[in-house]
mmCIF file with all atom_site columns, C-alpha atoms in Angstrom:
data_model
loop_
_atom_site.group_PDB
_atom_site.id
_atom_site.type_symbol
_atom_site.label_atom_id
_atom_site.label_alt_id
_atom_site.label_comp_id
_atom_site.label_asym_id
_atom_site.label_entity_id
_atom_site.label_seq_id
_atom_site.pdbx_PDB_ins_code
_atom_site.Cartn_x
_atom_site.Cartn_y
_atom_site.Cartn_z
_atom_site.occupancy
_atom_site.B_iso_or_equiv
_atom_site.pdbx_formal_charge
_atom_site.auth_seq_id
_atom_site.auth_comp_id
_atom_site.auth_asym_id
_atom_site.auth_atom_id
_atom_site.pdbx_PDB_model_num
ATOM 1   C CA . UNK A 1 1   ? -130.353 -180.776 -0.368 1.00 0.00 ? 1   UNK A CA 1
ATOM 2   C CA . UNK A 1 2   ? -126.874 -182.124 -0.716 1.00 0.00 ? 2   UNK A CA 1
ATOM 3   C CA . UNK A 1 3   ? -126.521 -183.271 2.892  1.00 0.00 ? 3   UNK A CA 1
ATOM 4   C CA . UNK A 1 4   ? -129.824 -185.230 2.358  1.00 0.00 ? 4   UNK A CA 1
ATOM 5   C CA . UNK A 1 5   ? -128.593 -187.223 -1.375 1.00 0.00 ? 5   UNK A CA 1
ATOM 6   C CA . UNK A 1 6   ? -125.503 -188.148 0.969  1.00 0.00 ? 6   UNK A CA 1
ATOM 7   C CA . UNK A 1 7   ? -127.118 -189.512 3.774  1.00 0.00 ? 7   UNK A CA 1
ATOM 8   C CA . UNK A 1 8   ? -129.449 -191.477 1.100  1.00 0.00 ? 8   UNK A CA 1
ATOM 9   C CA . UNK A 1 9   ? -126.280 -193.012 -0.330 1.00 0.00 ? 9   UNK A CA 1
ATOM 10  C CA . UNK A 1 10  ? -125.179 -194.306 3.230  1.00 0.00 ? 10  UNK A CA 1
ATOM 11  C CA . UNK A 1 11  ? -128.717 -195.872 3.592  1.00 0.00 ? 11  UNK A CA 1
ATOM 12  C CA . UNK A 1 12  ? -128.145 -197.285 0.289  1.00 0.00 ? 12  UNK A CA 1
ATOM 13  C CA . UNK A 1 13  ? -124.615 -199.122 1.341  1.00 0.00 ? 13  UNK A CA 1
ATOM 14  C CA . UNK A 1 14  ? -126.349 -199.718 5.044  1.00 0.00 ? 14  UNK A CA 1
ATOM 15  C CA . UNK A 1 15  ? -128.675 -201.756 2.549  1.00 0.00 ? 15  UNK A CA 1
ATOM 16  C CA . UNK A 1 16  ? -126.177 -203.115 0.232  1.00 0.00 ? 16  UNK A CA 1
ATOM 17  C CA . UNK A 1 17  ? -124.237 -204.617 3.421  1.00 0.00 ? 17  UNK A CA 1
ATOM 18  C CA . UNK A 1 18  ? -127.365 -206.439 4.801  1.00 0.00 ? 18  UNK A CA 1
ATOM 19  C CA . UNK A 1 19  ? -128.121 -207.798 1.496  1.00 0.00 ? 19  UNK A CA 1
ATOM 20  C CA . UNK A 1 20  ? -124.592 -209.659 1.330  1.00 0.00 ? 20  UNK A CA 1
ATOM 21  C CA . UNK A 1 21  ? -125.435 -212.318 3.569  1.00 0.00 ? 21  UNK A CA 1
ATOM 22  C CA . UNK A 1 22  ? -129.811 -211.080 3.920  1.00 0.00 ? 22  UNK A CA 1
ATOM 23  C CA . UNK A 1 23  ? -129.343 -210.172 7.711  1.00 0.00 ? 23  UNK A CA 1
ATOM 24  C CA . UNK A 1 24  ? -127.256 -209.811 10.258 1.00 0.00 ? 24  UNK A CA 1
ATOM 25  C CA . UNK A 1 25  ? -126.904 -212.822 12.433 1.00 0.00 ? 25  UNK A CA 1
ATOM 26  C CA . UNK A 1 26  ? -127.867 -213.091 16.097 1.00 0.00 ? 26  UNK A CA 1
ATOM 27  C CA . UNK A 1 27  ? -124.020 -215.033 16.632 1.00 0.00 ? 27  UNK A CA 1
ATOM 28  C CA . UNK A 1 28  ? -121.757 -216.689 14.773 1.00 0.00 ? 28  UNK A CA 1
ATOM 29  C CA . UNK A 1 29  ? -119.751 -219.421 16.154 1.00 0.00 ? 29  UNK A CA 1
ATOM 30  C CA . UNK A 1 30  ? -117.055 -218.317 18.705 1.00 0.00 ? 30  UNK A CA 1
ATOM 31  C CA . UNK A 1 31  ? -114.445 -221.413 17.166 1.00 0.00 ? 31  UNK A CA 1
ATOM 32  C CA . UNK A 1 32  ? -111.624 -221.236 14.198 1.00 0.00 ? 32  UNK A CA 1
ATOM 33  C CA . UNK A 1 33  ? -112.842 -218.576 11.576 1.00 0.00 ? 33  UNK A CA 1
ATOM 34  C CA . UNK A 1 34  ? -111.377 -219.398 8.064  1.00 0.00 ? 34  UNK A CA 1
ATOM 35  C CA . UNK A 1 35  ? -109.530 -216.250 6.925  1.00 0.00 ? 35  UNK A CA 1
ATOM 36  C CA . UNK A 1 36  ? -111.540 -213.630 4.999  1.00 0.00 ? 36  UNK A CA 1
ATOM 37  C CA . UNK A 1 37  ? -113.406 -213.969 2.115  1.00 0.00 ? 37  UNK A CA 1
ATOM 38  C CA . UNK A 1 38  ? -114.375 -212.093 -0.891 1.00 0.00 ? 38  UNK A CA 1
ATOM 39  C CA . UNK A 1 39  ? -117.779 -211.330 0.726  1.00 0.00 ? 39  UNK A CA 1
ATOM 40  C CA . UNK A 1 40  ? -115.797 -209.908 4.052  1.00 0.00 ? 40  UNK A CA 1
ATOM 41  C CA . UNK A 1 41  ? -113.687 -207.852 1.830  1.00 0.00 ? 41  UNK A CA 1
ATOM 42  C CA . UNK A 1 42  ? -116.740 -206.399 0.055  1.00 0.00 ? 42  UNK A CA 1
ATOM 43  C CA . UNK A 1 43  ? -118.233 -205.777 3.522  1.00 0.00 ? 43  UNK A CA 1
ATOM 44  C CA . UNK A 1 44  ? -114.874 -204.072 4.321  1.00 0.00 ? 44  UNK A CA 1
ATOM 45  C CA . UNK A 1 45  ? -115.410 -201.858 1.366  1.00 0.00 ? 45  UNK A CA 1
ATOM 46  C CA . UNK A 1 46  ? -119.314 -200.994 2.570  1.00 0.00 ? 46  UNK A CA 1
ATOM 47  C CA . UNK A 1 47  ? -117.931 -200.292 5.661  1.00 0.00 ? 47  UNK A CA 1
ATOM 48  C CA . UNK A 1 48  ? -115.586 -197.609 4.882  1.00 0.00 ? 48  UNK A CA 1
ATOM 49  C CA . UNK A 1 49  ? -118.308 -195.799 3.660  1.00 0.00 ? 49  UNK A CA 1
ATOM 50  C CA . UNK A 1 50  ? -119.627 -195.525 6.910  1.00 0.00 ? 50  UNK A CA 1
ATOM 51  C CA . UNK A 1 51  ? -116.455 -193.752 8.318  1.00 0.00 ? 51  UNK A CA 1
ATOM 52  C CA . UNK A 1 52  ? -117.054 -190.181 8.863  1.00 0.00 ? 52  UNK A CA 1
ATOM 53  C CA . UNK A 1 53  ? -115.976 -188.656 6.911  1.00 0.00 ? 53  UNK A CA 1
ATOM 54  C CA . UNK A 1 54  ? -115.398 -191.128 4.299  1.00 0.00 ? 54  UNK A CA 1
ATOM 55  C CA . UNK A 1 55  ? -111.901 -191.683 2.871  1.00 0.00 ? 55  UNK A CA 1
ATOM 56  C CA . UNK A 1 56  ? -110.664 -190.324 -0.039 1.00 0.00 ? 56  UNK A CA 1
ATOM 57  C CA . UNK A 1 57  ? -108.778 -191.895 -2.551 1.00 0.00 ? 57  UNK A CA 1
ATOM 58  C CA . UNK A 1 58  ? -106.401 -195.459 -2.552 1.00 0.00 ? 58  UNK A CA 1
ATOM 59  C CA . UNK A 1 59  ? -106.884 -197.251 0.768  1.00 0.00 ? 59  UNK A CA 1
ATOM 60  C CA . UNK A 1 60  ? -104.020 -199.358 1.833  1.00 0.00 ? 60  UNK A CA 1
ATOM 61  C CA . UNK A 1 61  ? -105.263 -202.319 4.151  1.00 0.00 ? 61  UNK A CA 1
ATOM 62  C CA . UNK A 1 62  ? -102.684 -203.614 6.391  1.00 0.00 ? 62  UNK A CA 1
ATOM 63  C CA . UNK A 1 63  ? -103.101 -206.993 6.922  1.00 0.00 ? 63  UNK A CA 1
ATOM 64  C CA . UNK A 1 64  ? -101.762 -207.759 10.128 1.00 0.00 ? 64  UNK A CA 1
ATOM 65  C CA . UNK A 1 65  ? -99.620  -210.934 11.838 1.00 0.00 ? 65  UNK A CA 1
ATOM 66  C CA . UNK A 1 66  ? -98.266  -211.447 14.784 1.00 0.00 ? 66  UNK A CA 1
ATOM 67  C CA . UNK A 1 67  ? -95.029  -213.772 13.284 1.00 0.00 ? 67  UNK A CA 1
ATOM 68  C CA . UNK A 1 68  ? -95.360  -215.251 17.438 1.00 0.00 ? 68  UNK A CA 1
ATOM 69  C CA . UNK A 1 69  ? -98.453  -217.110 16.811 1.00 0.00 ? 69  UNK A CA 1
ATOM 70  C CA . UNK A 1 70  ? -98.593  -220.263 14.496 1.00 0.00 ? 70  UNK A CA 1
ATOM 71  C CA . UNK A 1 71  ? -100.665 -219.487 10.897 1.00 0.00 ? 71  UNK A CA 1
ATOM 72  C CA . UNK A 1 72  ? -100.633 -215.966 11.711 1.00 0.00 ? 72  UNK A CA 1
ATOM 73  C CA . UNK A 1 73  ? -98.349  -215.085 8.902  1.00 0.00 ? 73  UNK A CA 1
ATOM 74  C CA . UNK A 1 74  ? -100.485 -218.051 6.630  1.00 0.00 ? 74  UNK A CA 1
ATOM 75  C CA . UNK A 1 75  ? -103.475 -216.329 7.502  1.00 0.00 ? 75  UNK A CA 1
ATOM 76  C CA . UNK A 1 76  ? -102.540 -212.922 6.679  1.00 0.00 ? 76  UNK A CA 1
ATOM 77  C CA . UNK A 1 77  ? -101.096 -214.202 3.164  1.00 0.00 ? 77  UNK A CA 1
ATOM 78  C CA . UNK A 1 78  ? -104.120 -216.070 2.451  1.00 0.00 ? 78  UNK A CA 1
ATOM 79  C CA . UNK A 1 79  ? -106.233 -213.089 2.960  1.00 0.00 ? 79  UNK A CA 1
ATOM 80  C CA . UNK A 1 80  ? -104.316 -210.861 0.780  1.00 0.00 ? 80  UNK A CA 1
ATOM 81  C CA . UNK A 1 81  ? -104.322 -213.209 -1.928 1.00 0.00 ? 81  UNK A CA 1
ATOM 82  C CA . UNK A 1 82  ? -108.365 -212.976 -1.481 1.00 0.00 ? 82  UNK A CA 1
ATOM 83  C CA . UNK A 1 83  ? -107.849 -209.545 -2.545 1.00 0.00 ? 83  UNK A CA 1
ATOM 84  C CA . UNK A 1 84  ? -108.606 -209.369 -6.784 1.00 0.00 ? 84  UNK A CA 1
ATOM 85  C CA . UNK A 1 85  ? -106.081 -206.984 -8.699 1.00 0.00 ? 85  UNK A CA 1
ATOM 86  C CA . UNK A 1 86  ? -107.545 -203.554 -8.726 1.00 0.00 ? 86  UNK A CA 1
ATOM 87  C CA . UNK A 1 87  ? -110.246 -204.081 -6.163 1.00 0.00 ? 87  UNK A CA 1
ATOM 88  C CA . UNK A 1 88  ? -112.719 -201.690 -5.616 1.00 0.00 ? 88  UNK A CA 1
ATOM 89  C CA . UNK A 1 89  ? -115.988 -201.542 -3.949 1.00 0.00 ? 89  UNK A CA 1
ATOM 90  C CA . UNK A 1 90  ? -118.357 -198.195 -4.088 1.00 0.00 ? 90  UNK A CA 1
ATOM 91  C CA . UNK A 1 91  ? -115.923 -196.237 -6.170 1.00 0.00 ? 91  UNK A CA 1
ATOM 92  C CA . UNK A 1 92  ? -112.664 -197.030 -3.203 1.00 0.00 ? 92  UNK A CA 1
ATOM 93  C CA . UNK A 1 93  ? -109.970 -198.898 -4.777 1.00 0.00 ? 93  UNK A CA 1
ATOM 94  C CA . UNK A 1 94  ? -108.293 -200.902 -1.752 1.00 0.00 ? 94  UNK A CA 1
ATOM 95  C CA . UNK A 1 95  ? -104.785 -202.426 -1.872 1.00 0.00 ? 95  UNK A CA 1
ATOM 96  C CA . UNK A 1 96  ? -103.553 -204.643 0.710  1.00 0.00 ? 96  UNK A CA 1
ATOM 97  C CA . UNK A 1 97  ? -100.439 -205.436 1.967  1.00 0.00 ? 97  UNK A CA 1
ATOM 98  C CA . UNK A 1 98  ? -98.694  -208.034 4.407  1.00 0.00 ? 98  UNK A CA 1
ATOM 99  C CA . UNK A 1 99  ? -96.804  -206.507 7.634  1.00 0.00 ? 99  UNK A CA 1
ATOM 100 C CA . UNK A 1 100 ? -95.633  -208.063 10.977 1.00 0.00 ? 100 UNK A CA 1
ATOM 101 C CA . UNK A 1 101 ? -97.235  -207.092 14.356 1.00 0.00 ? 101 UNK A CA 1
ATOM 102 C CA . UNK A 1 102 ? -93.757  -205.769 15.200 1.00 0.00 ? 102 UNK A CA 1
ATOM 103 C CA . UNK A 1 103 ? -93.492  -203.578 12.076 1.00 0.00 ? 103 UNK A CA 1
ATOM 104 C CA . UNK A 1 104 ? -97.167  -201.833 12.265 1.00 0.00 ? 104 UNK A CA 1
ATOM 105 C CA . UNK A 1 105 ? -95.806  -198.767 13.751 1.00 0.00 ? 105 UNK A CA 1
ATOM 106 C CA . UNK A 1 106 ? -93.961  -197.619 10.868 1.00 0.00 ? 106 UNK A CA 1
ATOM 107 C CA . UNK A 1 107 ? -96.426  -198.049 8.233  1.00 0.00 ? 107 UNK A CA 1
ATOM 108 C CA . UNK A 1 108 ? -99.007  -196.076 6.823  1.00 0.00 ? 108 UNK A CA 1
ATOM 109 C CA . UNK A 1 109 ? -102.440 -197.498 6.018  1.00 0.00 ? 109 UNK A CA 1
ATOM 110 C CA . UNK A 1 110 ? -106.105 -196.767 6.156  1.00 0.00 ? 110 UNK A CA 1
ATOM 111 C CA . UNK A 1 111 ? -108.094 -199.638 7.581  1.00 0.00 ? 111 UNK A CA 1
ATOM 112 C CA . UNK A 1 112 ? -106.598 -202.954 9.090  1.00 0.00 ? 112 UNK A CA 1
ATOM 113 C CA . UNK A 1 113 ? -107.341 -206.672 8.432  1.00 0.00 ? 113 UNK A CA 1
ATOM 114 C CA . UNK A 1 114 ? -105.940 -208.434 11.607 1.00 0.00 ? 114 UNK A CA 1
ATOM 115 C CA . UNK A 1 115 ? -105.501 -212.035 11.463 1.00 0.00 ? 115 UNK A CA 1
ATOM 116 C CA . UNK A 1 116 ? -105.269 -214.563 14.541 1.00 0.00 ? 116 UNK A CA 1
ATOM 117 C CA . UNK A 1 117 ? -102.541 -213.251 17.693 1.00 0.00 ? 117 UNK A CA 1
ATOM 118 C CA . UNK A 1 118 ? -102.617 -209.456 15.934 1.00 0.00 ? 118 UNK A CA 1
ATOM 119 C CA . UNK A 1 119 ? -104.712 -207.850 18.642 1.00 0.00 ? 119 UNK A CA 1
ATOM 120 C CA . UNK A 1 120 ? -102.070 -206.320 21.052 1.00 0.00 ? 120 UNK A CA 1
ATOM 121 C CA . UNK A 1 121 ? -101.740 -203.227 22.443 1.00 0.00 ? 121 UNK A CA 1
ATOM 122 C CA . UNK A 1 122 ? -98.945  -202.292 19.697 1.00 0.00 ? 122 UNK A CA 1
ATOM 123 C CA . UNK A 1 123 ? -101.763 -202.534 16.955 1.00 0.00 ? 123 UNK A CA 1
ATOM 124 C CA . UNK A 1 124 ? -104.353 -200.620 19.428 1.00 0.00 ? 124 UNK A CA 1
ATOM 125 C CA . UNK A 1 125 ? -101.538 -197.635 19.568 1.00 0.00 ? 125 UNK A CA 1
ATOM 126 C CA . UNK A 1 126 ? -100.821 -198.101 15.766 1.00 0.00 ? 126 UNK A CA 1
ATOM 127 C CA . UNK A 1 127 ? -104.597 -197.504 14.882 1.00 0.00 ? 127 UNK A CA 1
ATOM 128 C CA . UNK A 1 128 ? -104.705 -194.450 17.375 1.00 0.00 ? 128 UNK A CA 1
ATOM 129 C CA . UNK A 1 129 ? -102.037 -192.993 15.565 1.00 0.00 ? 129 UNK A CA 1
ATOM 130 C CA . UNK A 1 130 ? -103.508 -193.381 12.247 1.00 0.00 ? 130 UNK A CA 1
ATOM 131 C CA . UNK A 1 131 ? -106.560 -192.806 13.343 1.00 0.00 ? 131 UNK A CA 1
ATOM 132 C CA . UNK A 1 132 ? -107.694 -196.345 11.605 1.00 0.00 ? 132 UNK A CA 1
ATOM 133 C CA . UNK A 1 133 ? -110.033 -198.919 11.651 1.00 0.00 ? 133 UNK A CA 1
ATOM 134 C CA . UNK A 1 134 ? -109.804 -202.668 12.387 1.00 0.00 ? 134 UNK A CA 1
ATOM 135 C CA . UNK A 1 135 ? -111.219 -205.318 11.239 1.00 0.00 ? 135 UNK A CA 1
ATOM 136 C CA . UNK A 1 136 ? -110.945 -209.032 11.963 1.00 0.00 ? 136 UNK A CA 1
ATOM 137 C CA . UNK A 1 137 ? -112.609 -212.126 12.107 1.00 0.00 ? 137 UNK A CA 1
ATOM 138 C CA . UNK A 1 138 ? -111.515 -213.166 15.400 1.00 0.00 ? 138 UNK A CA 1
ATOM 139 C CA . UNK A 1 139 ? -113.973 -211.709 18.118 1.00 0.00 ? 139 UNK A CA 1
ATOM 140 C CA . UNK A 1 140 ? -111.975 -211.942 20.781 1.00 0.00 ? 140 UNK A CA 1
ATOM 141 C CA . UNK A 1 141 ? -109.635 -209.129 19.692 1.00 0.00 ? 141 UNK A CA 1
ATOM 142 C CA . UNK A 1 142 ? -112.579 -206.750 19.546 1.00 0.00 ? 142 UNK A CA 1
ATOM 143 C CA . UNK A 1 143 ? -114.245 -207.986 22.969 1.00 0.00 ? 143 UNK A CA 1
ATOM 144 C CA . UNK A 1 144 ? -110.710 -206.905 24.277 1.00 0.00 ? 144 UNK A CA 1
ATOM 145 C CA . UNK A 1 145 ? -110.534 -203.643 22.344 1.00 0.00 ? 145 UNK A CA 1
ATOM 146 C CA . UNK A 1 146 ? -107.578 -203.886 19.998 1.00 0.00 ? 146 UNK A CA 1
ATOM 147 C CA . UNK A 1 147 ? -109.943 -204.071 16.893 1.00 0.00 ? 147 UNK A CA 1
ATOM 148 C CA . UNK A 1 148 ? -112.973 -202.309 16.464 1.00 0.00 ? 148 UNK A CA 1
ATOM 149 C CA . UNK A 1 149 ? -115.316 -204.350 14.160 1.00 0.00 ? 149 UNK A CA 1
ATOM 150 C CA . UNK A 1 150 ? -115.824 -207.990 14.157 1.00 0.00 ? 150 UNK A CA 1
ATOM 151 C CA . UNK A 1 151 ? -116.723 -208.493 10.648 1.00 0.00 ? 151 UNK A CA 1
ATOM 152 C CA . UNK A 1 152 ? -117.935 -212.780 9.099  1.00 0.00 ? 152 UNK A CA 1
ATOM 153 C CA . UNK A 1 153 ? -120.001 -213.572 6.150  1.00 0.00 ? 153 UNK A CA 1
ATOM 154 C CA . UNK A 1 154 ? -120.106 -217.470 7.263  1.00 0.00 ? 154 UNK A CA 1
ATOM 155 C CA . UNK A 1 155 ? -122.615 -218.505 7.747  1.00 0.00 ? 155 UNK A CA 1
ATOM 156 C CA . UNK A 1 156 ? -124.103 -215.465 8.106  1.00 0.00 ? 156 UNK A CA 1
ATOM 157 C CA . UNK A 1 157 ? -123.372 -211.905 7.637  1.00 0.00 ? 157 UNK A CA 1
ATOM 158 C CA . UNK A 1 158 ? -122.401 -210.958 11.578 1.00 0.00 ? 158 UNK A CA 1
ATOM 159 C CA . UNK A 1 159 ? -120.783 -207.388 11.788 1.00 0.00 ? 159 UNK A CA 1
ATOM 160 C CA . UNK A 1 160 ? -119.920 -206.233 16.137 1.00 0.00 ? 160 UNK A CA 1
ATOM 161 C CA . UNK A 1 161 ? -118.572 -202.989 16.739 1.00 0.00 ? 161 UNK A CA 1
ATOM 162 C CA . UNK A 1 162 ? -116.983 -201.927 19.547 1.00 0.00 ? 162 UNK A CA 1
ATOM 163 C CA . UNK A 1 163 ? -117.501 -198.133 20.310 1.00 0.00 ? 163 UNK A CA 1
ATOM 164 C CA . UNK A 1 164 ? -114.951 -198.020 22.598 1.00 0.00 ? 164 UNK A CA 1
ATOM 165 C CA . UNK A 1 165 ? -112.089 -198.867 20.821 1.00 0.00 ? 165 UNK A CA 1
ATOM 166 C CA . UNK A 1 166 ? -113.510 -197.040 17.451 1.00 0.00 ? 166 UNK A CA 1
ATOM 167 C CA . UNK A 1 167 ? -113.536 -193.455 20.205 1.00 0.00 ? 167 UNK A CA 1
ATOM 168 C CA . UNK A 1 168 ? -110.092 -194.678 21.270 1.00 0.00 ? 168 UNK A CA 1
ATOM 169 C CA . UNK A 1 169 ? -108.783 -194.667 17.825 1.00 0.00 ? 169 UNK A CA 1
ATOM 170 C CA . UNK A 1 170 ? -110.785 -191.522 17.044 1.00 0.00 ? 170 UNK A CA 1
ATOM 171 C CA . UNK A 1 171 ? -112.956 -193.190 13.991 1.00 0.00 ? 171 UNK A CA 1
ATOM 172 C CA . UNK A 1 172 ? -116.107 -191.778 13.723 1.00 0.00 ? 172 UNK A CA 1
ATOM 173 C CA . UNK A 1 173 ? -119.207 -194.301 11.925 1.00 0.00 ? 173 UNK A CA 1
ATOM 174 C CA . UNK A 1 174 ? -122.545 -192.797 10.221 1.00 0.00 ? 174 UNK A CA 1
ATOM 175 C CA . UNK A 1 175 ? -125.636 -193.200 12.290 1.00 0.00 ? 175 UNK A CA 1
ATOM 176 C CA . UNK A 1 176 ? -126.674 -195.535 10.225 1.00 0.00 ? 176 UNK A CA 1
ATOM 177 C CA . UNK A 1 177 ? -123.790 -198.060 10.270 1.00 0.00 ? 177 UNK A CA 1
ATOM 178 C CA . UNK A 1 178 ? -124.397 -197.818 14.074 1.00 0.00 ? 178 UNK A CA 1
ATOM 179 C CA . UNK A 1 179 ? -127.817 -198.941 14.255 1.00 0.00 ? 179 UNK A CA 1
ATOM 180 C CA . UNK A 1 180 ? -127.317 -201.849 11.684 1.00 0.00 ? 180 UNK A CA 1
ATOM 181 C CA . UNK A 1 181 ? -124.461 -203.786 13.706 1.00 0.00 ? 181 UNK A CA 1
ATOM 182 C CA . UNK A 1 182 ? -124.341 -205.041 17.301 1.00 0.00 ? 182 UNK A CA 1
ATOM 183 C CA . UNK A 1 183 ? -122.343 -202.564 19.632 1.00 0.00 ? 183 UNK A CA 1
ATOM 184 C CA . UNK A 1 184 ? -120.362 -204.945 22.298 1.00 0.00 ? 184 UNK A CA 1
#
């Protein structure tokens, strides 16, 4: 009976998430993303829900640059700001934090926010190690496999996964989360 009021509460967030932006959209646009918003972050939060098993506890988001690429570091900055002091969504309070591409290895963390030049191999082998998700708003760096989920709330709410890089990284998502986003 306990296995069946958990799975309930994952259909529940699977809900919650589609009701932040009413559907997920067939595409958004390929061009400049702005950096995350407080809607992406609280789709973040559903989404670690999904993980299985969930994480316990403080999550520390790593919000990724790559100090190589121009607004990288900007981007990253302005997306932790986005973050409100003591954020927490579904009972997981999530604190984020700044770091270079070339410092990822060294730090701890449990989920990523990778912002535009980020997706390298480095971060793919950082992840693996931590055994970590990725998110971004920047499809091309799932399409290629150094983030997992493509997650925008503009215009519409547009999640991608890519199952091949989640396997790689050995992060496991609900059945649920699975059939509500697009698998690339």
């Amino acid at each position: 009976m306990r296995r069946l009021f958990r799975f309930t509460g994952r259909v529940k967030r699977c809900l919650a998430i589609g009701c932040v932006g009413c559907a997920v959209a067939a595409a958004a646009p390929e061009g400049d993303q702005p950096a995350f918003n407080d809607k992406d972050l609280a789709i973040l939060g559903q989404t670690l829900h999904f993980i299985d098993p969930p994480p316990e506890g403080e999550v520390r988001i790593a919000v990724v640059f790559n100090p190589l690429v121009a607004g990288s570091q900007d981007e990253a900055a302005q997306i932790v700001r986005e973050f409100p002091t003591d954020f927490t969504v579904s009972g997981i309070p999530m604190h984020p934090f700044s770091i270079s591409l070339d410092q990822i290895g060294q730090a701890t963390f449990g989920a990523v926010i990778s912002a535009a030049g980020a997706g390298t191999g480095a971060l793919r082998q950082a992840l693996s190690r931590q055994h970590a998700i990725c998110v971004t708003n920047h499809p091309e760096q799932v399409s290629a496999g150094y983030c997992q989920i493509y997650i925008t709330s503009q215009p519409s709410v547009d999640i991608r996964l890519n199952q091949s890089a989640s396997d790689a990284a050995n992060v496991h998502f609900a059945t649920a989360f699975r059939l509500m986003v697009r698998a690339l």
